[in-house]
mmCIF file with all atom_site columns, C-alpha atoms in Angstrom:
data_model
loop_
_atom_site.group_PDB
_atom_site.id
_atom_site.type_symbol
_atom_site.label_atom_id
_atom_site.label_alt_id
_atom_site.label_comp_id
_atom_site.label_asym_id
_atom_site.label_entity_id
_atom_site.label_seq_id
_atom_site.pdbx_PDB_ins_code
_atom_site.Cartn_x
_atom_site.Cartn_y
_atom_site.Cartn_z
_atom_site.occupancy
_atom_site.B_iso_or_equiv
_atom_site.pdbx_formal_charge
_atom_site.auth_seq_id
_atom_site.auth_comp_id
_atom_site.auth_asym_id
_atom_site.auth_atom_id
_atom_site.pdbx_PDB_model_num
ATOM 1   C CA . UNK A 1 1   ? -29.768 -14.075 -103.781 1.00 69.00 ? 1   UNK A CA 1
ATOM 2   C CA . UNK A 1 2   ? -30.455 -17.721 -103.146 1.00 72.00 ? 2   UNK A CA 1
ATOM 3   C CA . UNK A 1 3   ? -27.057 -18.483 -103.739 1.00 69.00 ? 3   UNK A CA 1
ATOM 4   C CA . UNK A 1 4   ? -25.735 -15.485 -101.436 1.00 73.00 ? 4   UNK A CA 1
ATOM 5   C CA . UNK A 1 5   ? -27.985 -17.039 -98.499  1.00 78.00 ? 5   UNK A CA 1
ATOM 6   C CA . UNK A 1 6   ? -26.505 -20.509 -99.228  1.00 76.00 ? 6   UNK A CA 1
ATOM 7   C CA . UNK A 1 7   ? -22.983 -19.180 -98.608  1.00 74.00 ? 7   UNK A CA 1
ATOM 8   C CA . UNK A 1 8   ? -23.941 -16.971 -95.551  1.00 75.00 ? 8   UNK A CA 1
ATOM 9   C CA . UNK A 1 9   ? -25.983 -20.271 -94.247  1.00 78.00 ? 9   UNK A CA 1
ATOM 10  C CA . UNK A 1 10  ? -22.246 -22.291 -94.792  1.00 79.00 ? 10  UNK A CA 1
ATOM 11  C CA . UNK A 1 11  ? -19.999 -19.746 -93.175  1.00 83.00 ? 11  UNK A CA 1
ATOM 12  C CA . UNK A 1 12  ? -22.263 -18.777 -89.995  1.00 83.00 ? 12  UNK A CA 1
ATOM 13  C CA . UNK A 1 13  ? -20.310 -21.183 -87.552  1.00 83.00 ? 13  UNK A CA 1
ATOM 14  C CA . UNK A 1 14  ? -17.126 -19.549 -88.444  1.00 84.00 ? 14  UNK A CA 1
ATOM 15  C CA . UNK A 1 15  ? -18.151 -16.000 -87.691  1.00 87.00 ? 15  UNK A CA 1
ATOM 16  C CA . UNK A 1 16  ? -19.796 -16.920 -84.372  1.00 89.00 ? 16  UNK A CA 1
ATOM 17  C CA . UNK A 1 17  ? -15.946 -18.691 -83.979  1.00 89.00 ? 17  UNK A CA 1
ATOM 18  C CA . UNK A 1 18  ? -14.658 -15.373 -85.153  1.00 91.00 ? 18  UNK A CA 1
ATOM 19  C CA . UNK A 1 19  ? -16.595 -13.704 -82.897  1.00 92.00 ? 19  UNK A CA 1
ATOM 20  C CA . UNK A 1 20  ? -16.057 -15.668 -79.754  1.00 93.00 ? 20  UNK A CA 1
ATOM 21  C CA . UNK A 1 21  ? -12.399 -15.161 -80.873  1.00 93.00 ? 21  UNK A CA 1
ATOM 22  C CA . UNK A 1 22  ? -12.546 -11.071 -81.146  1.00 94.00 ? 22  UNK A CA 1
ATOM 23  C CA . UNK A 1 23  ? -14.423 -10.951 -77.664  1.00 95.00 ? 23  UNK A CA 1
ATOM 24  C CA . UNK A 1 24  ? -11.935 -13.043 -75.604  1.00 96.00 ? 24  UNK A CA 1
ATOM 25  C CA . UNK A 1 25  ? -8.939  -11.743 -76.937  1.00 96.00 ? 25  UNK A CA 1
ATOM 26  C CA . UNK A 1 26  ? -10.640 -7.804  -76.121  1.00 95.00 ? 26  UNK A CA 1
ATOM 27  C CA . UNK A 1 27  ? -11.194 -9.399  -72.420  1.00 96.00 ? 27  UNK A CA 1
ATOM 28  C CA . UNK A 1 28  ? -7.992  -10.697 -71.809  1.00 96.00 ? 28  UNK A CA 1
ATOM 29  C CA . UNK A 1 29  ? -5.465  -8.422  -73.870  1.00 96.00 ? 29  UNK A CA 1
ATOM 30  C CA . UNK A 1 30  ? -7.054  -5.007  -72.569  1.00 95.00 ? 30  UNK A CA 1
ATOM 31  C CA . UNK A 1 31  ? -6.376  -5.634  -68.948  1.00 95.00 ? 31  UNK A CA 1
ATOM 32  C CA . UNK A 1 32  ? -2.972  -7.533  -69.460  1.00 96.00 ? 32  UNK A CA 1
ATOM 33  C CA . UNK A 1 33  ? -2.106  -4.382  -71.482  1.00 95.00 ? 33  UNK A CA 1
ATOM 34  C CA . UNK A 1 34  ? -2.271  -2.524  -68.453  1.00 94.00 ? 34  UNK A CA 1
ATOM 35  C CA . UNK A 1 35  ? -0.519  -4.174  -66.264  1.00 95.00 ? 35  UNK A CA 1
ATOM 36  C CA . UNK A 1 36  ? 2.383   -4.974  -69.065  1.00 96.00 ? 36  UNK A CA 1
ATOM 37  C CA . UNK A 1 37  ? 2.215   -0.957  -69.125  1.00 95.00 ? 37  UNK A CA 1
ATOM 38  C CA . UNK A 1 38  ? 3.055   -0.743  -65.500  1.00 94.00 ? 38  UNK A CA 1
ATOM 39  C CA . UNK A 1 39  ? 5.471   -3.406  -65.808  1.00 94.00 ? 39  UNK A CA 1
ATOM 40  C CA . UNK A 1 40  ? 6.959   -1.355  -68.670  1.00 94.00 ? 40  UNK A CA 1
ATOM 41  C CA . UNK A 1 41  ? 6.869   2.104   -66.575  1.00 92.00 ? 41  UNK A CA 1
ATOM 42  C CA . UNK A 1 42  ? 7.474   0.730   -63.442  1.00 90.00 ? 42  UNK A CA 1
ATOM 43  C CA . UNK A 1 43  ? 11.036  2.403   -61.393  1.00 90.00 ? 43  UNK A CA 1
ATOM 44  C CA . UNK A 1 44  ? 12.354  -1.226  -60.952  1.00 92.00 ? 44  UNK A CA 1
ATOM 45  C CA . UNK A 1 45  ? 15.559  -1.165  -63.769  1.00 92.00 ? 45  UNK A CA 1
ATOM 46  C CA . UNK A 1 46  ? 15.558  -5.057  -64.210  1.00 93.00 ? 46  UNK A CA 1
ATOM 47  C CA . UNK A 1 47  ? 11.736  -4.739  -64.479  1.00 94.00 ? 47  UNK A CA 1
ATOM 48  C CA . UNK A 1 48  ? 11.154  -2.586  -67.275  1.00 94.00 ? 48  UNK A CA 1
ATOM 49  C CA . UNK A 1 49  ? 13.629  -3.485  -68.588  1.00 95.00 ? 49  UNK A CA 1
ATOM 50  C CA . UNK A 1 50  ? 12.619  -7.091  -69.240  1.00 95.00 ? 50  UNK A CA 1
ATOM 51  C CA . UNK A 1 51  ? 9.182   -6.152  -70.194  1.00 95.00 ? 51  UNK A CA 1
ATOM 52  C CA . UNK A 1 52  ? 10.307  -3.352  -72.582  1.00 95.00 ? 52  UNK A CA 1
ATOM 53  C CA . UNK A 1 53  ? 12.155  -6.643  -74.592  1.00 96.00 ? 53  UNK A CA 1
ATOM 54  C CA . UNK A 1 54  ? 9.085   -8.946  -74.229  1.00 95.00 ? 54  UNK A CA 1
ATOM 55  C CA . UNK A 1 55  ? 6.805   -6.258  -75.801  1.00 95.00 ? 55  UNK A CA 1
ATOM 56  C CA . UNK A 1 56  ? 9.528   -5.326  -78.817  1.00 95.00 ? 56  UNK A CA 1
ATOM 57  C CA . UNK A 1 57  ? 9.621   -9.386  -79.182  1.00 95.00 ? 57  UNK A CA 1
ATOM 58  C CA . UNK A 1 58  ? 5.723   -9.421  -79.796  1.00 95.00 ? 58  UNK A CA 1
ATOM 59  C CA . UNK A 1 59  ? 5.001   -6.134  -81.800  1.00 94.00 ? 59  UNK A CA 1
ATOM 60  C CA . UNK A 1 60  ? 8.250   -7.315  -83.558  1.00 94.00 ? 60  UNK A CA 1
ATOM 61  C CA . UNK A 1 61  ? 7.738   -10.624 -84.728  1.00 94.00 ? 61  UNK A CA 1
ATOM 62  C CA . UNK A 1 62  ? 4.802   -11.904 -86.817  1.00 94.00 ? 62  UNK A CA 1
ATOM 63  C CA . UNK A 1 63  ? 1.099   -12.853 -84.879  1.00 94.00 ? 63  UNK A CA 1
ATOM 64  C CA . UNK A 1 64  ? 1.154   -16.184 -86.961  1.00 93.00 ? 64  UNK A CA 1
ATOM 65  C CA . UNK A 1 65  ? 4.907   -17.386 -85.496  1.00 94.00 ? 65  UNK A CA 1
ATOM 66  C CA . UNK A 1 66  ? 3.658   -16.535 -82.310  1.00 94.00 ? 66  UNK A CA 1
ATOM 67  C CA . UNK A 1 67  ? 0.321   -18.413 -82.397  1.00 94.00 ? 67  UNK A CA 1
ATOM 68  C CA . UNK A 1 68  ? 2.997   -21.255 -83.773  1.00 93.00 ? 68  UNK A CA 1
ATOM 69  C CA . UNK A 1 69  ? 4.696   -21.259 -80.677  1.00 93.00 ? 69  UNK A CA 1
ATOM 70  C CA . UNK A 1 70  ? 1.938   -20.902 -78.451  1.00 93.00 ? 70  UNK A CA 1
ATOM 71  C CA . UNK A 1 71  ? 0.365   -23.927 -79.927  1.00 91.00 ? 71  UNK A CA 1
ATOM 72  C CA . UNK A 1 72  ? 3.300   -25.967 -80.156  1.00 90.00 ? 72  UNK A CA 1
ATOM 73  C CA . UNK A 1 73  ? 5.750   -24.667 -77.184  1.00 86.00 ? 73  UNK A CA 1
ATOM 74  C CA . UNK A 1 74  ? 4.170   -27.606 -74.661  1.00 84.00 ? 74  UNK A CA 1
ATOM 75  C CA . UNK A 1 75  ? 4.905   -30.117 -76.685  1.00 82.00 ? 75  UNK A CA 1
ATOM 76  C CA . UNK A 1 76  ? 8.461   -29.350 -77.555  1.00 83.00 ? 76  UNK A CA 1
ATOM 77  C CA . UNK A 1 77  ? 8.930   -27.053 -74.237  1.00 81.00 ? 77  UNK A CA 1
ATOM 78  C CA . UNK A 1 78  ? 7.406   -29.611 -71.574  1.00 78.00 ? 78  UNK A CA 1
ATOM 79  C CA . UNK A 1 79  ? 6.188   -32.841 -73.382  1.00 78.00 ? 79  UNK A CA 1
ATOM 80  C CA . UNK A 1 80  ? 2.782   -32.369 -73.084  1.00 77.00 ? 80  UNK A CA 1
ATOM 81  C CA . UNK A 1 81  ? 0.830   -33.739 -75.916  1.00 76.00 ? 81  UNK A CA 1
ATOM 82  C CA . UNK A 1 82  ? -1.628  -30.895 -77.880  1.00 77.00 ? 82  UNK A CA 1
ATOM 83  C CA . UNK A 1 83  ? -5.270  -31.552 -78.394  1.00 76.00 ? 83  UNK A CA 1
ATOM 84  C CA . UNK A 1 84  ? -7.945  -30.074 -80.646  1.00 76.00 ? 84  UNK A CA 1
ATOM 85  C CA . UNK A 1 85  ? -9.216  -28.415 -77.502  1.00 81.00 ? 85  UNK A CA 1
ATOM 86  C CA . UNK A 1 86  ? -5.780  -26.627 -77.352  1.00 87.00 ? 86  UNK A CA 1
ATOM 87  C CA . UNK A 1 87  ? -6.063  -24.811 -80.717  1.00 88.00 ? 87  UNK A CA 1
ATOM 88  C CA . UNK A 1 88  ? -8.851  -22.377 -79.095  1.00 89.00 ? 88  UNK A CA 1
ATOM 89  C CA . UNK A 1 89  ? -7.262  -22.108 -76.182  1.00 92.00 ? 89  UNK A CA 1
ATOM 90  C CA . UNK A 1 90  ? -3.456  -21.475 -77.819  1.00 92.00 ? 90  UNK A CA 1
ATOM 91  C CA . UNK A 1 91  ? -5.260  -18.860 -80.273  1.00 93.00 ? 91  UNK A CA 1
ATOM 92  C CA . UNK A 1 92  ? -7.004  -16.805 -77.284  1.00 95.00 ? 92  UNK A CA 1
ATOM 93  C CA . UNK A 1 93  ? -3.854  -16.896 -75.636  1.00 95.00 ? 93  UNK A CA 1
ATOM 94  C CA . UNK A 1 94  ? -1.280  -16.026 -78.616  1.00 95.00 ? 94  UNK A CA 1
ATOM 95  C CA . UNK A 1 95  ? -3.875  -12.619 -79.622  1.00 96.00 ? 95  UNK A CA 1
ATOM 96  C CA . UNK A 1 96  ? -4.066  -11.962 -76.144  1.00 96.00 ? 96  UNK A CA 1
ATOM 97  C CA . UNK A 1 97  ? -0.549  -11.677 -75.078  1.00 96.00 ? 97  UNK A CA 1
ATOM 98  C CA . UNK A 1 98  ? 0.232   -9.991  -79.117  1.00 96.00 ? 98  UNK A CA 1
ATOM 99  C CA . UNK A 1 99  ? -2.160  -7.139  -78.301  1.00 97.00 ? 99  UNK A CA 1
ATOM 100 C CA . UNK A 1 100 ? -1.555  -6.550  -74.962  1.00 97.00 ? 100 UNK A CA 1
ATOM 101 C CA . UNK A 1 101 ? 1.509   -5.577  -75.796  1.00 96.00 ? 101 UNK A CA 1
ATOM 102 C CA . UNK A 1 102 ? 0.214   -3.283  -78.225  1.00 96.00 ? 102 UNK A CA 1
ATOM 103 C CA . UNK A 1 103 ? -2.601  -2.153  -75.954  1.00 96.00 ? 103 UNK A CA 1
ATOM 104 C CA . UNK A 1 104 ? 0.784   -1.108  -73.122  1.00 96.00 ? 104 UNK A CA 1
ATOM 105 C CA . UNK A 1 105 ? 2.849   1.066   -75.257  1.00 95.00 ? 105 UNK A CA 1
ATOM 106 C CA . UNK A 1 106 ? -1.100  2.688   -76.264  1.00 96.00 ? 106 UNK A CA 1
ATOM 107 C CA . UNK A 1 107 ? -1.784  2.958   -72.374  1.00 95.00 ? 107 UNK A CA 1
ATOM 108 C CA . UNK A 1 108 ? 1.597   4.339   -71.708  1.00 94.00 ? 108 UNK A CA 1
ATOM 109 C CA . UNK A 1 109 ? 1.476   6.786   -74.041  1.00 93.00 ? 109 UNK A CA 1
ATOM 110 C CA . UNK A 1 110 ? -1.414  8.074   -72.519  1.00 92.00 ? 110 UNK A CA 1
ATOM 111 C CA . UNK A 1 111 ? -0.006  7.790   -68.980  1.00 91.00 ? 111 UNK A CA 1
ATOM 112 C CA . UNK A 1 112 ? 2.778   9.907   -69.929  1.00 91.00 ? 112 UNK A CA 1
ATOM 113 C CA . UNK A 1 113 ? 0.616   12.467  -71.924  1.00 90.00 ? 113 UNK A CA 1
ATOM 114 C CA . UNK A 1 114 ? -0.854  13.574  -68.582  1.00 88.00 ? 114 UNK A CA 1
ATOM 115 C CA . UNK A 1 115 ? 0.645   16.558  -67.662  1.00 88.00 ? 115 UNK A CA 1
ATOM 116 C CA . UNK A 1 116 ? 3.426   16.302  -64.288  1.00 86.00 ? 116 UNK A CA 1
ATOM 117 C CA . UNK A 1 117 ? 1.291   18.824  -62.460  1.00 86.00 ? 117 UNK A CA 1
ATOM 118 C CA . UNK A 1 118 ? -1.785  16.922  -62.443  1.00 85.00 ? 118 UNK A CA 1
ATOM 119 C CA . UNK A 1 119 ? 0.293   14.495  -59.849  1.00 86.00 ? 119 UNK A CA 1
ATOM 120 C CA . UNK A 1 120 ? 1.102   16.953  -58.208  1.00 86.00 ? 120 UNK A CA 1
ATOM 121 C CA . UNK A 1 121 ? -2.326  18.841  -57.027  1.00 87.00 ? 121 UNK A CA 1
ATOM 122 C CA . UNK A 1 122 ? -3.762  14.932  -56.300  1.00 86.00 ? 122 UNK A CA 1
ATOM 123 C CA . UNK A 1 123 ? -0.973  14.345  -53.547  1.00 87.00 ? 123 UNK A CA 1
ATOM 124 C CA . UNK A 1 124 ? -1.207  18.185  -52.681  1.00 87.00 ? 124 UNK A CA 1
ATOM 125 C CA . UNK A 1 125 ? -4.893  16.764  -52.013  1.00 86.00 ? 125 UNK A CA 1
ATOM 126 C CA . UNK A 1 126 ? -3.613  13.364  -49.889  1.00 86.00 ? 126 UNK A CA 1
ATOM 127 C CA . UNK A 1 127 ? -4.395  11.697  -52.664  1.00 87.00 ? 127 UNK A CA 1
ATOM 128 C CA . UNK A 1 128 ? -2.743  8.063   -52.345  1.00 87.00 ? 128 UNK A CA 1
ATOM 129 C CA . UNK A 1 129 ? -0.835  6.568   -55.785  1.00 86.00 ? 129 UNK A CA 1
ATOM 130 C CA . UNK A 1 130 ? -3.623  4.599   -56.551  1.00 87.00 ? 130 UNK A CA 1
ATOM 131 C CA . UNK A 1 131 ? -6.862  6.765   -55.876  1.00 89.00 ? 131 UNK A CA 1
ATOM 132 C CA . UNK A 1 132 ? -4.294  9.439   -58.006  1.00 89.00 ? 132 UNK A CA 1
ATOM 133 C CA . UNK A 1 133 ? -3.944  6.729   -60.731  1.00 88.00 ? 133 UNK A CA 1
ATOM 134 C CA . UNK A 1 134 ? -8.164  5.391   -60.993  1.00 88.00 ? 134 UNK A CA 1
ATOM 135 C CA . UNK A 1 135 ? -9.720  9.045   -60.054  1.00 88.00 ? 135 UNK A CA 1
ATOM 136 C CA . UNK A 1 136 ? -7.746  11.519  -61.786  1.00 87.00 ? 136 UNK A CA 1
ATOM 137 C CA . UNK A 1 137 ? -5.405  9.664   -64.439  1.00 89.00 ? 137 UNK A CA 1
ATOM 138 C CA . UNK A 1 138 ? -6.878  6.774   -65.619  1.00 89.00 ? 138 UNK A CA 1
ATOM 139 C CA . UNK A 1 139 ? -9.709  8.632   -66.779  1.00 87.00 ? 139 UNK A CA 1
ATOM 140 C CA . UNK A 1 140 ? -8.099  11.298  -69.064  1.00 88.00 ? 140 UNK A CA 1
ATOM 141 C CA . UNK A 1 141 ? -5.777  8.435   -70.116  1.00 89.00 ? 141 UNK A CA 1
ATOM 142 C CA . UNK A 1 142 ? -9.097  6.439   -71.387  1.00 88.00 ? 142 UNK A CA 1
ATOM 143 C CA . UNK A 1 143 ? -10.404 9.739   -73.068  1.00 88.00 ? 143 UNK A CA 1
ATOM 144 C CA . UNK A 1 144 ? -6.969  10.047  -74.771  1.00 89.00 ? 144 UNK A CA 1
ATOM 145 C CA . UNK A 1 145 ? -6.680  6.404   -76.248  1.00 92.00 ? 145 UNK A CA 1
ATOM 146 C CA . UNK A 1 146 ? -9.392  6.002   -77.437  1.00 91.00 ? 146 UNK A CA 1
ATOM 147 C CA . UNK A 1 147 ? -8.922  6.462   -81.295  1.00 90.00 ? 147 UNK A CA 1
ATOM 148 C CA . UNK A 1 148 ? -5.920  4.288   -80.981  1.00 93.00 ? 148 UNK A CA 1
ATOM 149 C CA . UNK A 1 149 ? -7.197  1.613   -79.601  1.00 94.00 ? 149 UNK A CA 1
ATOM 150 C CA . UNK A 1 150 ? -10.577 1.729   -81.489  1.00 93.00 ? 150 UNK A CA 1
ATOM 151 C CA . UNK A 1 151 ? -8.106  1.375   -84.393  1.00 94.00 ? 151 UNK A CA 1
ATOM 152 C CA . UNK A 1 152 ? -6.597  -1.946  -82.943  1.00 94.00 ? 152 UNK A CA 1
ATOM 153 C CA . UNK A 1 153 ? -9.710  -3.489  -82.551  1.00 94.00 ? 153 UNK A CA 1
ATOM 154 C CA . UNK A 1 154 ? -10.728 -3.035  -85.848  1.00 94.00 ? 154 UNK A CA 1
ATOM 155 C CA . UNK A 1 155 ? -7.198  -4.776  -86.525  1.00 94.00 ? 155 UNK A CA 1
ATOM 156 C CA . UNK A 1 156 ? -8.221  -7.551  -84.587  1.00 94.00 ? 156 UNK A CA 1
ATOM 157 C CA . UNK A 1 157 ? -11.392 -8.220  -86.162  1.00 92.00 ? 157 UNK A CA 1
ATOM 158 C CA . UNK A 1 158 ? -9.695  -8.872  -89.534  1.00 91.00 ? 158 UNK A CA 1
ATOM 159 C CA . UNK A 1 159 ? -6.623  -10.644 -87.969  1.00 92.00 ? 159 UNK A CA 1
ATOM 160 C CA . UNK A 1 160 ? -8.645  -13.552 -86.772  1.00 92.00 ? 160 UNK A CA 1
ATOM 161 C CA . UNK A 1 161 ? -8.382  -14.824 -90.120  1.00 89.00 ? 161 UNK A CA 1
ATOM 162 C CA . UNK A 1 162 ? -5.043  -15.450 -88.583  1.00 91.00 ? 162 UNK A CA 1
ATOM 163 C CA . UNK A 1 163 ? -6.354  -18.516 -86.560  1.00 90.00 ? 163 UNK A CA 1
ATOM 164 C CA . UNK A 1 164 ? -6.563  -20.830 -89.986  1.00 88.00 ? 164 UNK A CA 1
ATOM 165 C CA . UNK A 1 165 ? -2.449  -21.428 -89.057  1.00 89.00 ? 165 UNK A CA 1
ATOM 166 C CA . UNK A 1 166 ? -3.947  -23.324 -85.882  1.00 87.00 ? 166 UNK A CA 1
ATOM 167 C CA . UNK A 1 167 ? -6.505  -24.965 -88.158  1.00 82.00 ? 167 UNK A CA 1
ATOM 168 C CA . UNK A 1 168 ? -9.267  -22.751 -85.710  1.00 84.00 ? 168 UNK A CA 1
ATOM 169 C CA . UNK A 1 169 ? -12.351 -23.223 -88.109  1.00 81.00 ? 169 UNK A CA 1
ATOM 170 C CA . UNK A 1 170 ? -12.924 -19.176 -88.475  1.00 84.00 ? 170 UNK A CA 1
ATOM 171 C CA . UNK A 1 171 ? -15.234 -17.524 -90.819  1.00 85.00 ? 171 UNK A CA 1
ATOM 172 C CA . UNK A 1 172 ? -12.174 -16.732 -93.316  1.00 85.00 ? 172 UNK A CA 1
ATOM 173 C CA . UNK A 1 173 ? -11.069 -20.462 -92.788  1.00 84.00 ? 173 UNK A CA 1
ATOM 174 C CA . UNK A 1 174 ? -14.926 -21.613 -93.914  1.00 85.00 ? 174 UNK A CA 1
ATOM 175 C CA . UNK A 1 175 ? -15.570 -19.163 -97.008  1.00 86.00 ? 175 UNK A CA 1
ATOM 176 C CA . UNK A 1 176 ? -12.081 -20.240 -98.585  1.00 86.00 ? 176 UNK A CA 1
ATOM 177 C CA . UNK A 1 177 ? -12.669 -23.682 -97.976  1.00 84.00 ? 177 UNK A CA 1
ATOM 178 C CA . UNK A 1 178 ? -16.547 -22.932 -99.900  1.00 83.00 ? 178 UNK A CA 1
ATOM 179 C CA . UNK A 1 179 ? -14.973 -20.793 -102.223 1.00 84.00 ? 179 UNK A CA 1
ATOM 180 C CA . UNK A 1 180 ? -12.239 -23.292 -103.307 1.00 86.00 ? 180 UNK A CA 1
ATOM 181 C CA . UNK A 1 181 ? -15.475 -26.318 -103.487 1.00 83.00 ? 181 UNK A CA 1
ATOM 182 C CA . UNK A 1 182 ? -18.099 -24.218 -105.016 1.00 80.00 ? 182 UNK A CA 1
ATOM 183 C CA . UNK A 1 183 ? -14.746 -22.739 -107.345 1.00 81.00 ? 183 UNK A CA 1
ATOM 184 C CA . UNK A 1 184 ? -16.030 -19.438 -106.736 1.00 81.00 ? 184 UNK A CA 1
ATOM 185 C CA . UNK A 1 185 ? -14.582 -16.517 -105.377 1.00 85.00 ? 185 UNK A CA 1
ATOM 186 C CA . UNK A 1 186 ? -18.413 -15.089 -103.873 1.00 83.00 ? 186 UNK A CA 1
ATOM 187 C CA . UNK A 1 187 ? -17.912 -16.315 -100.525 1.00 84.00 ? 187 UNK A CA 1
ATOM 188 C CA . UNK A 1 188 ? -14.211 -14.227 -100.139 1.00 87.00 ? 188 UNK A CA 1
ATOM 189 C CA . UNK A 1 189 ? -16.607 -11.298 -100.891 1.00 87.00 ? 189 UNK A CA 1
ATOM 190 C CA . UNK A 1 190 ? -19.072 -12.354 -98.094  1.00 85.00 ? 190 UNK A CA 1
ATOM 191 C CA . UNK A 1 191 ? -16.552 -12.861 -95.635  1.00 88.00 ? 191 UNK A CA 1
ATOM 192 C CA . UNK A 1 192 ? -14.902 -9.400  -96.851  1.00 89.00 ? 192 UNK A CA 1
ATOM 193 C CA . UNK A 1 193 ? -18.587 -8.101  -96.311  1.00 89.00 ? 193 UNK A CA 1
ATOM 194 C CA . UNK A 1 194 ? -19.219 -9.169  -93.338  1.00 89.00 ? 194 UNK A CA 1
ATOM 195 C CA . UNK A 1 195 ? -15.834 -7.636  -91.884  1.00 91.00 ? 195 UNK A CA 1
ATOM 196 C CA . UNK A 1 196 ? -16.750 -4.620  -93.233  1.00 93.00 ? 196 UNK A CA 1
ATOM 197 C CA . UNK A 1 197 ? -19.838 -4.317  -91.438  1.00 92.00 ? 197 UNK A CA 1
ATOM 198 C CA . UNK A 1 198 ? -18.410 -5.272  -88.332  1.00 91.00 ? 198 UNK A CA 1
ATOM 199 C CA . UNK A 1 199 ? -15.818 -3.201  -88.283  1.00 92.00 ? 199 UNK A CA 1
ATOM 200 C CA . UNK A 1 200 ? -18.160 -0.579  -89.267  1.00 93.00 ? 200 UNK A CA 1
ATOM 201 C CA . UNK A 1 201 ? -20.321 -1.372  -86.186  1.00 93.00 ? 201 UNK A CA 1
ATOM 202 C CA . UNK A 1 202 ? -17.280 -0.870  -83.862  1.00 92.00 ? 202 UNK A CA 1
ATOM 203 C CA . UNK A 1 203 ? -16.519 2.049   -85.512  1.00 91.00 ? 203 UNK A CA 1
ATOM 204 C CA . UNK A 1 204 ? -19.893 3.859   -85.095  1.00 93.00 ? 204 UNK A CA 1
ATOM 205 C CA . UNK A 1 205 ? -19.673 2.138   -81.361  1.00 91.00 ? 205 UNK A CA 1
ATOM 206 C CA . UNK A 1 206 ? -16.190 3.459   -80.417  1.00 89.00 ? 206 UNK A CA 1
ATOM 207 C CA . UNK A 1 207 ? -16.704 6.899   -82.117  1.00 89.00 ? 207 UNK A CA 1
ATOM 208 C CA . UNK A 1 208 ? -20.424 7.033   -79.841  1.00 89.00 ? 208 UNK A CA 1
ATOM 209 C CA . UNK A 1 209 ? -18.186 6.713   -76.471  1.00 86.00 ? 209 UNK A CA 1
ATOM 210 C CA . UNK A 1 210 ? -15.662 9.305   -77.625  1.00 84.00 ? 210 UNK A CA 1
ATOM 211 C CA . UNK A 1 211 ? -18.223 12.033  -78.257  1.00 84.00 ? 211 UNK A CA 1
ATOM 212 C CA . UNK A 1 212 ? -19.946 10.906  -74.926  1.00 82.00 ? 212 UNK A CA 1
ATOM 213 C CA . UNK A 1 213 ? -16.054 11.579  -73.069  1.00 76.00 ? 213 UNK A CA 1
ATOM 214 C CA . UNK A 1 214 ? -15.296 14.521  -74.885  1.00 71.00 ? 214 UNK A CA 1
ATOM 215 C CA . UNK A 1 215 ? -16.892 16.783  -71.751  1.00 60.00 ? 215 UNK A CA 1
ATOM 216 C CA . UNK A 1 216 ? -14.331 19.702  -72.855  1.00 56.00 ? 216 UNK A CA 1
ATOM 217 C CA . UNK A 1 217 ? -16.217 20.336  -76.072  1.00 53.00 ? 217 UNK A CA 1
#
């Protein structure tokens, strides 16, 4: 047990890092997600059309190239020298923009699940697009994504491990470098541990608000 608490004790800046990871890329990549959504659904051809290629490009091509090229693209891009400041910064921004893209198709498909008619009675009512889109659409949409997105931020909480490309000194990051000094594999099974109750958390979390929606039942 002593030697448990010694690993936990080693490890703890990581998973706050982890942490502060998961809850900025949640902040920025839900709302981005919707407005890459409209983007995606929006009449303009040229529009969607564009967006519809930037989201294949990110749910198509791995999260570590991308946090790569977020990292390195203002050096070789614009000349701008990098800085250990930048690694944060380039990981935030390289989860946000890969999830939002996943969070947009989730969105649209929940957009488009709403049935025509349900349009139709809000403008029937002088309903404008918006007030249609926050009062009567966006919340069945929510209800209706839910379980998807639930299971995307349970995918995020283990991809953070992602970060180590970026040398971001996450919790993963810390209990390999302990494991690989101590030459034991006990802190992988922490680490795994503590994703597992975390994930569990959300779980328990998410599934709470989806009862609490489900006013039909």
């Amino acid at each position: 047990m002593a030697y448990i608490l010694s690993v936990v004790q080693q490890i703890v800046p990581g998973i706050g890092a982890s942490l502060l990871l998961f809850i900025l890329t949640l902040i920025f990549s839900m709302p981005l997600g919707l407005l890459i959504c409209f983007g995606r659904m929006s009449k303009l051809r040229p529009l969607a059309i564009v967006v519809n290629f930037i989201i294949s490009v990110l749910r198509g091509t791995p999260l570590m190239l991308q946090l790569v090229v977020v990292f390195f693209g203002p050096y070789y891009v614009f000349g701008v020298a990098v800085s250990n400041t930048w690694r944060f910064w380039a990981a935030i921004v390289g989860f946000s923009i890969n999830y939002a893209a996943y969070f947009a198709e989730i969105y649209r498909a929940g957009i488009q699940s709403i049935p025509v008619g349900q349009y139709e009675a809000a403008a029937v009512l002088g309903y404008s697009r918006a007030q249609t889109f926050c009062k009567i659409i966006f919340p069945q949409m929510a209800k209706r994504v839910l379980p998807p997105v639930t299971n995307e931020i349970i995918t995020l909480t283990k991809d953070t491990s992602l970060a180590f490309v970026l040398a971001y000194a996450e919790m993963f990051t810390l209990a390999k470098q302990v494991a690989a000094a101590q030459a034991s594999i006990a802190p992988l099974f922490v680490a795994g541990l503590f994703y597992y109750v975390f994930n569990y958390l959300v779980a328990f979390a998410m599934n709470a608000v989806e009862r609490k929606l489900a006013y039909y039942q």
